[in-house]
PDB file of C-alpha atoms and ligand atoms in Angstrom:
ATOM      1  CA  MET A 200     -52.202 -24.257 -17.042  1.00 43.00           C
ATOM      2  CA  THR A 201     -53.378 -25.989 -13.583  1.00 45.00           C
ATOM      3  CA  VAL A 202     -51.691 -24.616 -10.570  1.00 47.00           C
ATOM      4  CA  LEU A 203     -53.747 -26.088  -7.624  1.00 44.00           C
ATOM      5  CA  ASN A 204     -53.488 -24.373  -4.133  1.00 40.00           C
ATOM      6  CA  GLU A 205     -56.452 -25.361  -2.327  1.00 36.00           C
ATOM      7  CA  ARG A 206     -58.238 -28.238  -4.159  1.00 35.00           C
ATOM      8  CA  VAL A 207     -55.892 -30.957  -3.166  1.00 33.00           C
ATOM      9  CA  THR A 208     -57.564 -30.459   0.283  1.00 35.00           C
ATOM     10  CA  SER A 209     -61.230 -30.883  -0.192  1.00 39.00           C
ATOM     11  CA  ASP A 210     -62.819 -33.771   0.934  1.00 57.00           C
ATOM     12  CA  HIS A 211     -63.305 -35.521  -3.041  1.00 60.00           C
ATOM     13  CA  HIS A 212     -59.178 -35.534  -2.924  1.00 65.00           C
ATOM     14  CA  ALA A 213     -58.426 -35.816   0.800  1.00 79.00           C
ATOM     15  CA  LEU A 214     -55.633 -38.539   1.209  1.00 86.00           C
ATOM     16  CA  ILE A 215     -56.744 -41.133   3.853  1.00 88.00           C
ATOM     17  CA  GLN A 216     -53.489 -42.292   5.020  1.00 86.00           C
ATOM     18  CA  ASP A 217     -53.255 -45.848   6.182  1.00 84.00           C
ATOM     19  CA  MET A 218     -49.922 -46.968   7.418  1.00 86.00           C
ATOM     20  CA  ALA A 219     -48.515 -47.717   3.771  1.00 87.00           C
ATOM     21  CA  THR A 220     -49.952 -44.660   2.693  1.00 90.00           C
ATOM     22  CA  LYS A 221     -48.601 -42.616   5.380  1.00 91.00           C
ATOM     23  CA  SER A 222     -45.045 -44.561   6.017  1.00 93.00           C
ATOM     24  CA  LEU A 223     -44.861 -43.291   1.636  1.00 95.00           C
ATOM     25  CA  LEU A 224     -45.699 -40.195   2.807  1.00 95.00           C
ATOM     26  CA  LYS A 225     -43.226 -39.468   5.345  1.00 95.00           C
ATOM     27  CA  ARG A 226     -40.280 -41.200   3.379  1.00 97.00           C
ATOM     28  CA  SER A 227     -41.244 -39.607   0.650  1.00 97.00           C
ATOM     29  CA  ILE A 228     -40.629 -35.738   1.852  1.00 96.00           C
ATOM     30  CA  GLN A 229     -37.619 -37.047   3.496  1.00 96.00           C
ATOM     31  CA  TYR A 230     -36.832 -37.109  -0.103  1.00 97.00           C
ATOM     32  CA  MET A 231     -37.908 -34.292  -1.489  1.00 95.00           C
ATOM     33  CA  LYS A 232     -36.627 -32.276   1.315  1.00 93.00           C
ATOM     34  CA  ALA A 233     -32.877 -33.806   0.763  1.00 94.00           C
ATOM     35  CA  GLY A 234     -33.470 -32.929  -3.044  1.00 92.00           C
ATOM     36  CA  TYR A 235     -34.174 -35.821  -4.945  1.00 94.00           C
ATOM     37  CA  PRO A 236     -37.657 -35.460  -7.102  1.00 96.00           C
ATOM     38  CA  VAL A 237     -39.468 -39.118  -6.612  1.00 97.00           C
ATOM     39  CA  HIS A 238     -41.641 -40.916  -8.753  1.00 97.00           C
ATOM     40  CA  PHE A 239     -44.828 -42.851  -7.901  1.00 97.00           C
ATOM     41  CA  THR A 240     -45.215 -46.351  -9.862  1.00 95.00           C
ATOM     42  CA  GLY A 241     -47.813 -48.729 -10.650  1.00 92.00           C
ATOM     43  CA  PRO A 242     -50.781 -49.933 -11.019  1.00 90.00           C
ATOM     44  CA  SER A 243     -54.027 -47.854 -12.334  1.00 89.00           C
ATOM     45  CA  GLY A 244     -56.275 -46.217  -9.886  1.00 90.00           C
ATOM     46  CA  SER A 245     -53.493 -48.042  -6.799  1.00 90.00           C
ATOM     47  CA  GLY A 246     -53.346 -44.051  -6.270  1.00 92.00           C
ATOM     48  CA  LYS A 247     -49.920 -42.681  -7.073  1.00 94.00           C
ATOM     49  CA  THR A 248     -51.718 -39.060  -8.340  1.00 95.00           C
ATOM     50  CA  SER A 249     -53.423 -38.880  -4.785  1.00 94.00           C
ATOM     51  CA  ILE A 250     -49.879 -38.831  -2.932  1.00 95.00           C
ATOM     52  CA  ALA A 251     -47.735 -36.856  -5.347  1.00 96.00           C
ATOM     53  CA  LEU A 252     -50.887 -33.828  -4.431  1.00 95.00           C
ATOM     54  CA  ALA A 253     -51.041 -34.545  -0.835  1.00 94.00           C
ATOM     55  CA  LEU A 254     -46.982 -34.482  -0.991  1.00 96.00           C
ATOM     56  CA  ALA A 255     -46.831 -31.801  -3.112  1.00 96.00           C
ATOM     57  CA  LYS A 256     -49.324 -30.130  -1.191  1.00 94.00           C
ATOM     58  CA  LYS A 257     -46.594 -30.580   1.915  1.00 93.00           C
ATOM     59  CA  LEU A 258     -44.143 -28.025   0.265  1.00 92.00           C
ATOM     60  CA  LYS A 259     -45.705 -25.629   0.410  1.00 92.00           C
ATOM     61  CA  ARG A 260     -44.796 -24.305  -2.004  1.00 94.00           C
ATOM     62  CA  PRO A 261     -47.810 -23.279  -5.189  1.00 95.00           C
ATOM     63  CA  VAL A 262     -48.875 -26.763  -6.946  1.00 96.00           C
ATOM     64  CA  MET A 263     -48.623 -27.003 -11.037  1.00 95.00           C
ATOM     65  CA  LEU A 264     -50.311 -29.911 -12.249  1.00 96.00           C
ATOM     66  CA  MET A 265     -49.143 -31.553 -15.662  1.00 94.00           C
ATOM     67  CA  HIS A 266     -50.310 -34.372 -17.665  1.00 95.00           C
ATOM     68  CA  GLY A 267     -47.567 -36.869 -19.988  1.00 94.00           C
ATOM     69  CA  ASN A 268     -49.345 -37.312 -23.315  1.00 93.00           C
ATOM     70  CA  HIS A 269     -47.832 -38.111 -26.809  1.00 92.00           C
ATOM     71  CA  GLU A 270     -48.213 -35.089 -28.227  1.00 91.00           C
ATOM     72  CA  LEU A 271     -46.744 -32.632 -25.149  1.00 90.00           C
ATOM     73  CA  ASP A 272     -43.739 -30.968 -26.584  1.00 88.00           C
ATOM     74  CA  ASN A 273     -40.874 -28.285 -26.168  1.00 86.00           C
ATOM     75  CA  LYS A 274     -43.626 -25.323 -27.143  1.00 86.00           C
ATOM     76  CA  ASP A 275     -45.853 -26.386 -24.052  1.00 86.00           C
ATOM     77  CA  LEU A 276     -42.983 -27.111 -21.716  1.00 89.00           C
ATOM     78  CA  ILE A 277     -41.036 -24.327 -22.381  1.00 87.00           C
ATOM     79  CA  GLY A 278     -43.922 -21.339 -24.687  1.00 83.00           C
ATOM     80  CA  SER A 279     -43.763 -20.115 -27.457  1.00 77.00           C
ATOM     81  CA  PHE A 280     -44.464 -17.357 -29.801  1.00 74.00           C
ATOM     82  CA  ASN A 281     -48.006 -16.820 -30.522  1.00 72.00           C
ATOM     83  CA  GLY A 282     -48.806 -13.577 -32.315  1.00 72.00           C
ATOM     84  CA  TYR A 283     -47.995 -10.474 -32.925  1.00 72.00           C
ATOM     85  CA  THR A 284     -49.089  -7.308 -30.909  1.00 70.00           C
ATOM     86  CA  SER A 285     -48.921  -3.640 -32.689  1.00 70.00           C
ATOM     87  CA  SER A 286     -49.124  -0.367 -31.419  1.00 70.00           C
ATOM     88  CA  LYS A 287     -49.752   2.489 -33.356  1.00 74.00           C
ATOM     89  CA  VAL A 288     -49.013   6.229 -32.577  1.00 73.00           C
ATOM     90  CA  VAL A 289     -50.118   8.844 -34.610  1.00 73.00           C
ATOM     91  CA  ASP A 290     -48.672  12.697 -34.321  1.00 74.00           C
ATOM     92  CA  ARG A 291     -50.871  15.775 -35.733  1.00 71.00           C
ATOM     93  CA  TYR A 292     -49.784  17.934 -33.280  1.00 72.00           C
ATOM     94  CA  VAL A 293     -48.274  20.256 -35.694  1.00 73.00           C
ATOM     95  CA  LYS A 294     -50.932  19.787 -38.556  1.00 71.00           C
ATOM     96  CA  SER A 295     -48.657  20.126 -41.633  1.00 74.00           C
ATOM     97  CA  VAL A 296     -46.676  17.627 -40.138  1.00 75.00           C
ATOM     98  CA  TYR A 297     -48.185  14.025 -39.937  1.00 75.00           C
ATOM     99  CA  LYS A 298     -46.095  11.731 -37.429  1.00 76.00           C
ATOM    100  CA  LYS A 299     -46.849   7.959 -37.635  1.00 76.00           C
ATOM    101  CA  ASP A 300     -44.966   5.623 -35.409  1.00 77.00           C
ATOM    102  CA  GLU A 301     -45.638   2.011 -35.590  1.00 76.00           C
ATOM    103  CA  THR A 302     -44.776  -1.092 -33.432  1.00 77.00           C
ATOM    104  CA  ILE A 303     -44.890  -4.627 -33.798  1.00 75.00           C
ATOM    105  CA  THR A 304     -43.875  -7.496 -31.562  1.00 74.00           C
ATOM    106  CA  GLU A 305     -43.914 -11.036 -31.079  1.00 73.00           C
ATOM    107  CA  SER A 306     -45.727 -11.979 -28.034  1.00 76.00           C
ATOM    108  CA  TRP A 307     -44.844 -15.286 -25.965  1.00 73.00           C
ATOM    109  CA  LYS A 308     -46.131 -17.116 -23.788  1.00 80.00           C
ATOM    110  CA  ASP A 309     -44.339 -19.118 -21.000  1.00 82.00           C
ATOM    111  CA  GLY A 310     -44.770 -23.601 -21.304  1.00 87.00           C
ATOM    112  CA  ARG A 311     -45.458 -24.721 -17.918  1.00 90.00           C
ATOM    113  CA  LEU A 312     -42.333 -26.024 -17.535  1.00 93.00           C
ATOM    114  CA  LEU A 313     -40.381 -22.982 -17.416  1.00 92.00           C
ATOM    115  CA  GLU A 314     -43.340 -20.940 -15.585  1.00 92.00           C
ATOM    116  CA  ALA A 315     -43.145 -23.663 -12.461  1.00 94.00           C
ATOM    117  CA  VAL A 316     -39.169 -23.898 -13.088  1.00 94.00           C
ATOM    118  CA  LYS A 317     -39.048 -19.326 -13.038  1.00 93.00           C
ATOM    119  CA  HIS A 318     -41.218 -19.345  -9.882  1.00 94.00           C
ATOM    120  CA  GLY A 319     -39.875 -22.367  -8.208  1.00 95.00           C
ATOM    121  CA  TYR A 320     -43.409 -23.671  -8.246  1.00 96.00           C
ATOM    122  CA  THR A 321     -43.893 -27.958  -7.068  1.00 96.00           C
ATOM    123  CA  LEU A 322     -44.185 -29.513 -10.478  1.00 96.00           C
ATOM    124  CA  VAL A 323     -46.631 -33.001 -10.395  1.00 97.00           C
ATOM    125  CA  TYR A 324     -45.673 -34.766 -14.005  1.00 96.00           C
ATOM    126  CA  ASP A 325     -48.831 -37.422 -14.028  1.00 96.00           C
ATOM    127  CA  GLU A 326     -48.042 -39.670 -16.197  1.00 94.00           C
ATOM    128  CA  PHE A 327     -45.125 -38.375 -17.986  1.00 94.00           C
ATOM    129  CA  SER A 328     -44.163 -41.873 -19.225  1.00 93.00           C
ATOM    130  CA  ARG A 329     -47.009 -41.173 -21.943  1.00 93.00           C
ATOM    131  CA  SER A 330     -44.967 -38.121 -23.076  1.00 93.00           C
ATOM    132  CA  GLN A 331     -41.970 -39.036 -25.778  1.00 91.00           C
ATOM    133  CA  PRO A 332     -38.663 -40.030 -24.782  1.00 92.00           C
ATOM    134  CA  THR A 333     -37.372 -36.937 -26.399  1.00 90.00           C
ATOM    135  CA  THR A 334     -39.947 -34.546 -25.174  1.00 91.00           C
ATOM    136  CA  ASN A 335     -38.385 -36.199 -21.793  1.00 93.00           C
ATOM    137  CA  ASN A 336     -35.067 -35.396 -22.548  1.00 91.00           C
ATOM    138  CA  ILE A 337     -35.731 -31.821 -21.442  1.00 91.00           C
ATOM    139  CA  PHE A 338     -35.910 -32.660 -17.054  1.00 93.00           C
ATOM    140  CA  LEU A 339     -32.005 -34.492 -17.767  1.00 93.00           C
ATOM    141  CA  SER A 340     -30.833 -30.326 -17.869  1.00 91.00           C
ATOM    142  CA  ILE A 341     -33.080 -29.579 -15.148  1.00 93.00           C
ATOM    143  CA  LEU A 342     -32.374 -32.225 -12.314  1.00 92.00           C
ATOM    144  CA  GLU A 343     -28.861 -32.738 -13.846  1.00 88.00           C
ATOM    145  CA  GLU A 344     -27.376 -29.341 -14.519  1.00 89.00           C
ATOM    146  CA  GLY A 345     -30.206 -27.554 -12.816  1.00 92.00           C
ATOM    147  CA  VAL A 346     -30.927 -25.537 -16.104  1.00 92.00           C
ATOM    148  CA  LEU A 347     -33.855 -25.422 -18.211  1.00 91.00           C
ATOM    149  CA  PRO A 348     -32.960 -24.925 -21.721  1.00 88.00           C
ATOM    150  CA  LEU A 349     -34.746 -21.930 -24.180  1.00 84.00           C
ATOM    151  CA  TYR A 350     -35.375 -24.198 -27.264  1.00 72.00           C
ATOM    152  CA  GLY A 351     -36.604 -21.681 -29.757  1.00 62.00           C
ATOM    153  CA  LEU A 352     -36.532 -18.813 -27.552  1.00 63.00           C
ATOM    154  CA  LYS A 353     -35.230 -15.702 -29.300  1.00 64.00           C
ATOM    155  CA  SER A 354     -33.422 -14.711 -26.068  1.00 64.00           C
ATOM    156  CA  THR A 355     -29.586 -13.840 -25.588  1.00 63.00           C
ATOM    157  CA  GLU A 356     -29.681 -17.018 -22.669  1.00 74.00           C
ATOM    158  CA  PRO A 357     -29.654 -20.272 -23.730  1.00 81.00           C
ATOM    159  CA  PHE A 358     -31.184 -21.162 -20.495  1.00 84.00           C
ATOM    160  CA  ILE A 359     -32.640 -19.740 -17.328  1.00 89.00           C
ATOM    161  CA  LYS A 360     -31.398 -21.343 -14.176  1.00 93.00           C
ATOM    162  CA  VAL A 361     -33.667 -23.555 -12.148  1.00 93.00           C
ATOM    163  CA  HIS A 362     -35.258 -21.644  -8.996  1.00 95.00           C
ATOM    164  CA  PRO A 363     -34.250 -23.444  -5.553  1.00 94.00           C
ATOM    165  CA  LYS A 364     -37.749 -23.635  -4.240  1.00 94.00           C
ATOM    166  CA  PHE A 365     -38.321 -25.421  -7.789  1.00 95.00           C
ATOM    167  CA  SER A 366     -38.898 -29.482  -7.404  1.00 95.00           C
ATOM    168  CA  MET A 367     -40.776 -32.174  -9.036  1.00 96.00           C
ATOM    169  CA  ILE A 368     -42.840 -35.295  -8.669  1.00 97.00           C
ATOM    170  CA  PHE A 369     -43.398 -38.243 -11.187  1.00 97.00           C
ATOM    171  CA  THR A 370     -45.634 -40.690 -11.406  1.00 96.00           C
ATOM    172  CA  SER A 371     -46.247 -43.501 -14.220  1.00 95.00           C
ATOM    173  CA  ASN A 372     -48.105 -46.338 -14.732  1.00 89.00           C
ATOM    174  CA  PRO A 373     -45.710 -49.887 -15.423  1.00 82.00           C
ATOM    175  CA  GLN A 374     -44.548 -50.289 -18.948  1.00 75.00           C
ATOM    176  CA  GLU A 375     -46.512 -52.960 -20.459  1.00 70.00           C
ATOM    177  CA  TYR A 376     -49.577 -50.456 -20.505  1.00 75.00           C
ATOM    178  CA  ALA A 377     -50.916 -49.212 -23.292  1.00 78.00           C
ATOM    179  CA  GLY A 378     -49.927 -45.546 -24.367  1.00 80.00           C
ATOM    180  CA  VAL A 379     -46.547 -45.397 -22.479  1.00 84.00           C
ATOM    181  CA  TYR A 380     -43.044 -45.239 -23.903  1.00 88.00           C
ATOM    182  CA  GLN A 381     -40.186 -46.784 -22.239  1.00 86.00           C
ATOM    183  CA  THR A 382     -38.296 -44.517 -20.208  1.00 86.00           C
ATOM    184  CA  GLN A 383     -34.924 -43.378 -20.713  1.00 84.00           C
ATOM    185  CA  ASP A 384     -32.503 -45.044 -18.184  1.00 88.00           C
ATOM    186  CA  ALA A 385     -31.070 -41.614 -17.539  1.00 89.00           C
ATOM    187  CA  LEU A 386     -33.742 -40.194 -16.082  1.00 91.00           C
ATOM    188  CA  LEU A 387     -34.986 -42.945 -14.369  1.00 92.00           C
ATOM    189  CA  ASP A 388     -31.133 -43.265 -12.481  1.00 92.00           C
ATOM    190  CA  ARG A 389     -32.192 -38.864 -11.319  1.00 93.00           C
ATOM    191  CA  LEU A 390     -35.059 -40.354  -9.706  1.00 95.00           C
ATOM    192  CA  ILE A 391     -36.204 -42.183  -6.758  1.00 96.00           C
ATOM    193  CA  THR A 392     -38.453 -44.806  -8.095  1.00 96.00           C
ATOM    194  CA  LEU A 393     -41.733 -45.725  -5.519  1.00 97.00           C
ATOM    195  CA  HIS A 394     -43.625 -48.636  -5.845  1.00 95.00           C
ATOM    196  CA  VAL A 395     -47.288 -47.773  -4.977  1.00 94.00           C
ATOM    197  CA  GLY A 396     -48.980 -51.349  -4.706  1.00 89.00           C
ATOM    198  CA  TYR A 397     -53.151 -51.823  -4.468  1.00 90.00           C
ATOM    199  CA  LYS A 398     -54.017 -51.706  -0.937  1.00 89.00           C
ATOM    200  CA  ASP A 399     -54.338 -54.500   1.269  1.00 90.00           C
ATOM    201  CA  LYS A 400     -58.315 -55.297   2.687  1.00 92.00           C
ATOM    202  CA  ASP A 401     -57.701 -53.433   5.874  1.00 92.00           C
ATOM    203  CA  GLN A 402     -56.298 -50.709   4.516  1.00 91.00           C
ATOM    204  CA  GLU A 403     -59.269 -50.548   1.333  1.00 94.00           C
ATOM    205  CA  THR A 404     -61.905 -51.365   4.251  1.00 95.00           C
ATOM    206  CA  LEU A 405     -60.863 -47.857   6.228  1.00 92.00           C
ATOM    207  CA  ILE A 406     -59.578 -45.364   2.951  1.00 93.00           C
ATOM    208  CA  ILE A 407     -63.705 -46.186   1.972  1.00 94.00           C
ATOM    209  CA  SER A 408     -65.584 -46.393   4.999  1.00 93.00           C
ATOM    210  CA  GLU A 409     -63.602 -42.446   5.798  1.00 91.00           C
ATOM    211  CA  LYS A 410     -63.406 -41.029   2.477  1.00 91.00           C
ATOM    212  CA  LEU A 411     -67.212 -41.934   1.952  1.00 91.00           C
ATOM    213  CA  GLY A 412     -68.309 -41.873   5.487  1.00 89.00           C
ATOM    214  CA  LEU A 413     -69.520 -45.327   5.377  1.00 92.00           C
ATOM    215  CA  ASP A 414     -69.929 -48.318   8.502  1.00 92.00           C
ATOM    216  CA  LYS A 415     -66.782 -49.908   8.222  1.00 94.00           C
ATOM    217  CA  LYS A 416     -68.911 -53.815   8.572  1.00 94.00           C
ATOM    218  CA  GLU A 417     -70.267 -51.453   4.664  1.00 95.00           C
ATOM    219  CA  ALA A 418     -67.178 -50.770   3.622  1.00 96.00           C
ATOM    220  CA  GLU A 419     -65.704 -54.338   4.074  1.00 95.00           C
ATOM    221  CA  ILE A 420     -68.617 -56.228   2.102  1.00 96.00           C
ATOM    222  CA  ILE A 421     -67.081 -54.310  -0.568  1.00 96.00           C
ATOM    223  CA  SER A 422     -63.688 -54.314   0.281  1.00 96.00           C
ATOM    224  CA  GLU A 423     -63.495 -58.397   0.435  1.00 95.00           C
ATOM    225  CA  LEU A 424     -65.356 -58.478  -3.055  1.00 96.00           C
ATOM    226  CA  VAL A 425     -62.698 -57.017  -5.152  1.00 96.00           C
ATOM    227  CA  HIS A 426     -59.941 -57.432  -2.858  1.00 95.00           C
ATOM    228  CA  ASP A 427     -61.134 -61.638  -3.696  1.00 94.00           C
ATOM    229  CA  LEU A 428     -61.698 -60.571  -7.321  1.00 94.00           C
ATOM    230  CA  ARG A 429     -58.167 -58.875  -7.966  1.00 94.00           C
ATOM    231  CA  GLU A 430     -56.640 -62.333  -6.587  1.00 93.00           C
ATOM    232  CA  GLU A 431     -57.871 -64.009  -9.858  1.00 93.00           C
ATOM    233  CA  PHE A 432     -55.899 -61.356 -11.875  1.00 92.00           C
ATOM    234  CA  GLY A 433     -52.947 -62.952 -10.560  1.00 88.00           C
ATOM    235  CA  ASP A 434     -49.701 -60.741 -12.271  1.00 83.00           C
ATOM    236  CA  ARG A 435     -52.035 -60.244 -15.076  1.00 88.00           C
ATOM    237  CA  LYS A 436     -52.994 -56.187 -15.277  1.00 84.00           C
ATOM    238  CA  GLY A 437     -56.259 -54.794 -15.711  1.00 88.00           C
ATOM    239  CA  ALA A 438     -57.670 -56.191 -11.978  1.00 92.00           C
ATOM    240  CA  PRO A 439     -60.383 -53.509 -10.252  1.00 94.00           C
ATOM    241  CA  SER A 440     -58.676 -51.045  -7.725  1.00 92.00           C
ATOM    242  CA  LEU A 441     -59.111 -48.665  -5.077  1.00 93.00           C
ATOM    243  CA  ARG A 442     -60.971 -46.513  -7.831  1.00 94.00           C
ATOM    244  CA  THR A 443     -63.854 -49.296  -8.193  1.00 95.00           C
ATOM    245  CA  SER A 444     -64.143 -49.979  -4.936  1.00 96.00           C
ATOM    246  CA  LEU A 445     -65.032 -46.325  -4.206  1.00 95.00           C
ATOM    247  CA  GLN A 446     -67.032 -45.942  -7.001  1.00 96.00           C
ATOM    248  CA  ILE A 447     -69.709 -48.644  -5.916  1.00 96.00           C
ATOM    249  CA  ALA A 448     -69.718 -47.610  -2.717  1.00 96.00           C
ATOM    250  CA  ARG A 449     -70.318 -43.880  -3.690  1.00 95.00           C
ATOM    251  CA  ILE A 450     -73.329 -44.824  -5.894  1.00 96.00           C
ATOM    252  CA  ALA A 451     -74.473 -47.272  -3.551  1.00 95.00           C
ATOM    253  CA  LYS A 452     -74.489 -44.633  -1.438  1.00 94.00           C
ATOM    254  CA  LEU A 453     -76.199 -41.249  -3.356  1.00 93.00           C
ATOM    255  CA  ASP A 454     -78.596 -44.715  -4.837  1.00 94.00           C
ATOM    256  CA  ASP A 455     -79.035 -45.583  -0.984  1.00 93.00           C
ATOM    257  CA  ILE A 456     -79.051 -49.355  -2.350  1.00 95.00           C
ATOM    258  CA  PRO A 457     -78.160 -51.693   0.535  1.00 95.00           C
ATOM    259  CA  ILE A 458     -74.700 -53.269   0.425  1.00 95.00           C
ATOM    260  CA  ASP A 459     -75.125 -56.589   0.867  1.00 92.00           C
ATOM    261  CA  TYR A 460     -74.839 -59.515  -1.083  1.00 92.00           C
ATOM    262  CA  SER A 461     -78.403 -60.960  -0.998  1.00 91.00           C
ATOM    263  CA  ASN A 462     -79.146 -57.236  -2.372  1.00 93.00           C
ATOM    264  CA  GLY A 463     -80.532 -56.940  -6.773  1.00 93.00           C
ATOM    265  CA  ASP A 464     -79.310 -53.594  -6.532  1.00 95.00           C
ATOM    266  CA  PHE A 465     -76.350 -54.052  -5.002  1.00 95.00           C
ATOM    267  CA  GLN A 466     -75.223 -57.556  -6.789  1.00 94.00           C
ATOM    268  CA  GLN A 467     -75.980 -56.075 -10.392  1.00 95.00           C
ATOM    269  CA  LEU A 468     -73.969 -52.147  -9.919  1.00 96.00           C
ATOM    270  CA  CYS A 469     -71.405 -54.912  -8.936  1.00 95.00           C
ATOM    271  CA  ALA A 470     -71.516 -56.343 -12.068  1.00 94.00           C
ATOM    272  CA  ASP A 471     -72.070 -53.118 -13.787  1.00 96.00           C
ATOM    273  CA  LEU A 472     -68.669 -51.374 -11.944  1.00 97.00           C
ATOM    274  CA  LEU A 473     -66.093 -54.813 -11.849  1.00 96.00           C
ATOM    275  CA  GLY A 474     -67.416 -56.772 -15.340  1.00 95.00           C
ATOM    276  CA  HIS A 475     -65.848 -54.924 -17.397  1.00 94.00           C
ATOM    277  CA  ALA A 476     -62.497 -55.422 -16.183  1.00 94.00           C
ATOM    278  CA  VAL A 477     -62.771 -59.282 -15.207  1.00 95.00           C
ATOM    279  CA  VAL A 478     -64.116 -59.899 -19.004  1.00 95.00           C
ATOM    280  CA  GLN A 479     -60.909 -57.691 -20.006  1.00 92.00           C
ATOM    281  CA  GLY A 480     -58.330 -59.348 -17.450  1.00 91.00           C
ATOM    282  CA  LEU A 481     -59.178 -62.336 -16.977  1.00 92.00           C
ATOM    283  CA  ALA A 482     -59.690 -62.749 -21.031  1.00 93.00           C
ATOM    284  CA  LEU A 483     -63.717 -64.190 -20.180  1.00 93.00           C
ATOM    285  CA  THR A 484     -67.376 -64.192 -21.504  1.00 94.00           C
ATOM    286  CA  VAL A 485     -69.181 -61.625 -19.686  1.00 93.00           C
ATOM    287  CA  GLU A 486     -71.570 -64.961 -18.368  1.00 93.00           C
ATOM    288  CA  ASP A 487     -68.446 -66.141 -16.807  1.00 94.00           C
ATOM    289  CA  ALA A 488     -67.080 -63.303 -15.802  1.00 94.00           C
ATOM    290  CA  ASN A 489     -70.567 -62.226 -13.785  1.00 92.00           C
ATOM    291  CA  ASP A 490     -70.232 -66.041 -12.972  1.00 91.00           C
ATOM    292  CA  LEU A 491     -67.725 -65.634 -11.016  1.00 94.00           C
ATOM    293  CA  ILE A 492     -68.597 -62.087  -9.806  1.00 94.00           C
ATOM    294  CA  ARG A 493     -71.407 -64.029  -8.609  1.00 91.00           C
ATOM    295  CA  LYS A 494     -69.638 -66.825  -6.730  1.00 91.00           C
ATOM    296  CA  LYS A 495     -67.173 -64.127  -5.169  1.00 90.00           C
ATOM    297  CA  MET A 496     -70.650 -62.350  -3.311  1.00 90.00           C
ATOM    298  CA  LYS A 497     -71.522 -66.035  -1.918  1.00 76.00           C
ATOM    299  CA  TYR A 498     -75.396 -66.082  -4.003  1.00 62.00           C
TER     300      TYR A 498
HETATM  301  N1  ATP B 139     -54.914 -43.034   0.663  1.00 68.84           N
HETATM  302  C1  ATP B 139     -55.970 -42.394  -0.210  1.00 68.84           C
HETATM  303  N2  ATP B 139     -57.404 -42.023   0.243  1.00 68.84           N
HETATM  304  C2  ATP B 139     -58.139 -41.853   0.392  1.00 68.84           C
HETATM  305  N3  ATP B 139     -58.496 -41.399  -1.077  1.00 68.84           N
HETATM  306  C3  ATP B 139     -57.392 -42.695  -2.363  1.00 68.84           C
HETATM  307  C4  ATP B 139     -56.109 -42.873  -1.400  1.00 68.84           C
HETATM  308  N4  ATP B 139     -55.429 -43.459  -2.655  1.00 68.84           N
HETATM  309  C5  ATP B 139     -56.517 -43.283  -4.121  1.00 68.84           C
HETATM  310  N5  ATP B 139     -57.421 -42.758  -3.654  1.00 68.84           N
HETATM  311  C6  ATP B 139     -58.715 -42.484  -4.279  1.00 68.84           C
HETATM  312  O1  ATP B 139     -58.693 -44.058  -5.542  1.00 68.84           O
HETATM  313  C7  ATP B 139     -59.064 -42.734  -6.679  1.00 68.84           C
HETATM  314  C8  ATP B 139     -57.328 -43.507  -7.489  1.00 68.84           C
HETATM  315  O2  ATP B 139     -56.509 -42.436  -7.436  1.00 68.84           O
HETATM  316  P1  ATP B 139     -55.201 -42.379  -7.953  1.00 68.84           P
HETATM  317  O3  ATP B 139     -56.710 -41.550  -9.090  1.00 68.84           O
HETATM  318  O4  ATP B 139     -54.743 -41.513  -7.054  1.00 68.84           O
HETATM  319  O5  ATP B 139     -54.273 -43.603  -8.949  1.00 68.84           O
HETATM  320  P2  ATP B 139     -53.463 -43.390  -9.740  1.00 68.84           P
HETATM  321  O6  ATP B 139     -52.546 -44.690  -9.567  1.00 68.84           O
HETATM  322  O7  ATP B 139     -52.705 -42.217  -9.950  1.00 68.84           O
HETATM  323  O8  ATP B 139     -54.150 -43.732 -11.429  1.00 68.84           O
HETATM  324  P3  ATP B 139     -53.885 -43.984 -12.643  1.00 68.84           P
HETATM  325  O9  ATP B 139     -52.431 -44.818 -12.869  1.00 68.84           O
HETATM  326  O10 ATP B 139     -55.326 -44.714 -13.085  1.00 68.84           O
HETATM  327  O11 ATP B 139     -53.889 -42.233 -12.825  1.00 68.84           O
HETATM  328  C9  ATP B 139     -59.011 -41.728  -6.801  1.00 68.84           C
HETATM  329  O12 ATP B 139     -60.620 -41.392  -6.419  1.00 68.84           O
HETATM  330  C10 ATP B 139     -58.353 -41.186  -5.497  1.00 68.84           C
HETATM  331  O13 ATP B 139     -59.033 -40.368  -4.607  1.00 68.84           O
END
């Protein structure tokens, strides 16, 4: 179980509010306050999880983070019996009388969804479309009827009512990504889906420089290179993301590598961090990918 309260405020997770992020966050808060779950979708590394966590924090409720995966099932979501507890009382108060009382009870552990629904947490369901659509069916009852069906729980109640403060934020990668299931229309129909795309050069420069305390000019060198390479991808998936830009910036800063296209160490760092995405995404040989990166760095 992951309950996040303060962690999202640490620098590492800090959300830099460029214009697009600020506007997206403002609109999302309005939709959530009106009672609608928000769903951020977009390419890998575009900032969906970061914005979802920042939004959750704004709602000022405990935040629970849950990751979609194909093995997630009702036991994880609702809970399961996970063994037995027994207690035994032996009464020898009267010597000639031996009295033994033994009770065995099954022990139940609440699943993450049940816990969040009961206590009114904000549940961030990251990459929810990596879970099987049948698993995600349970969210239809929550979002439509405001109840959580208690499948498998030997309780007299068939469901529990969702806490009025409970809310959900979803994130997903587009359907063409590996390991992603097609989401049922009925679920998508109940979410407000907002696209989170790659940042433009200026937004990315701002995020890199503010997040890592880099000079604006240095941040621009990185964002320009990543942006130029990204353009080569057109509609293909797997383009280098903001995550890669931040990795380059962080390593250069930690290792005192000058952020300069003519510096050999910086050239090598960029080739290492960008090479694989270029090889895979543009179907190039390693040599051709390195040539392309070099060309973009103008050396
Ligand atoms: N506005 C922002 N300010 C600061 N950092 C950001 C911002 N947006 C994204 N990041 C950083 O970019 C990286 C990728 O972001 P994040 O993990 O949120 O992307 P994602 O779209 O959820 O990726 P994936 O689909 O791979 O899970 C992270 O290191 C995150 O901290």
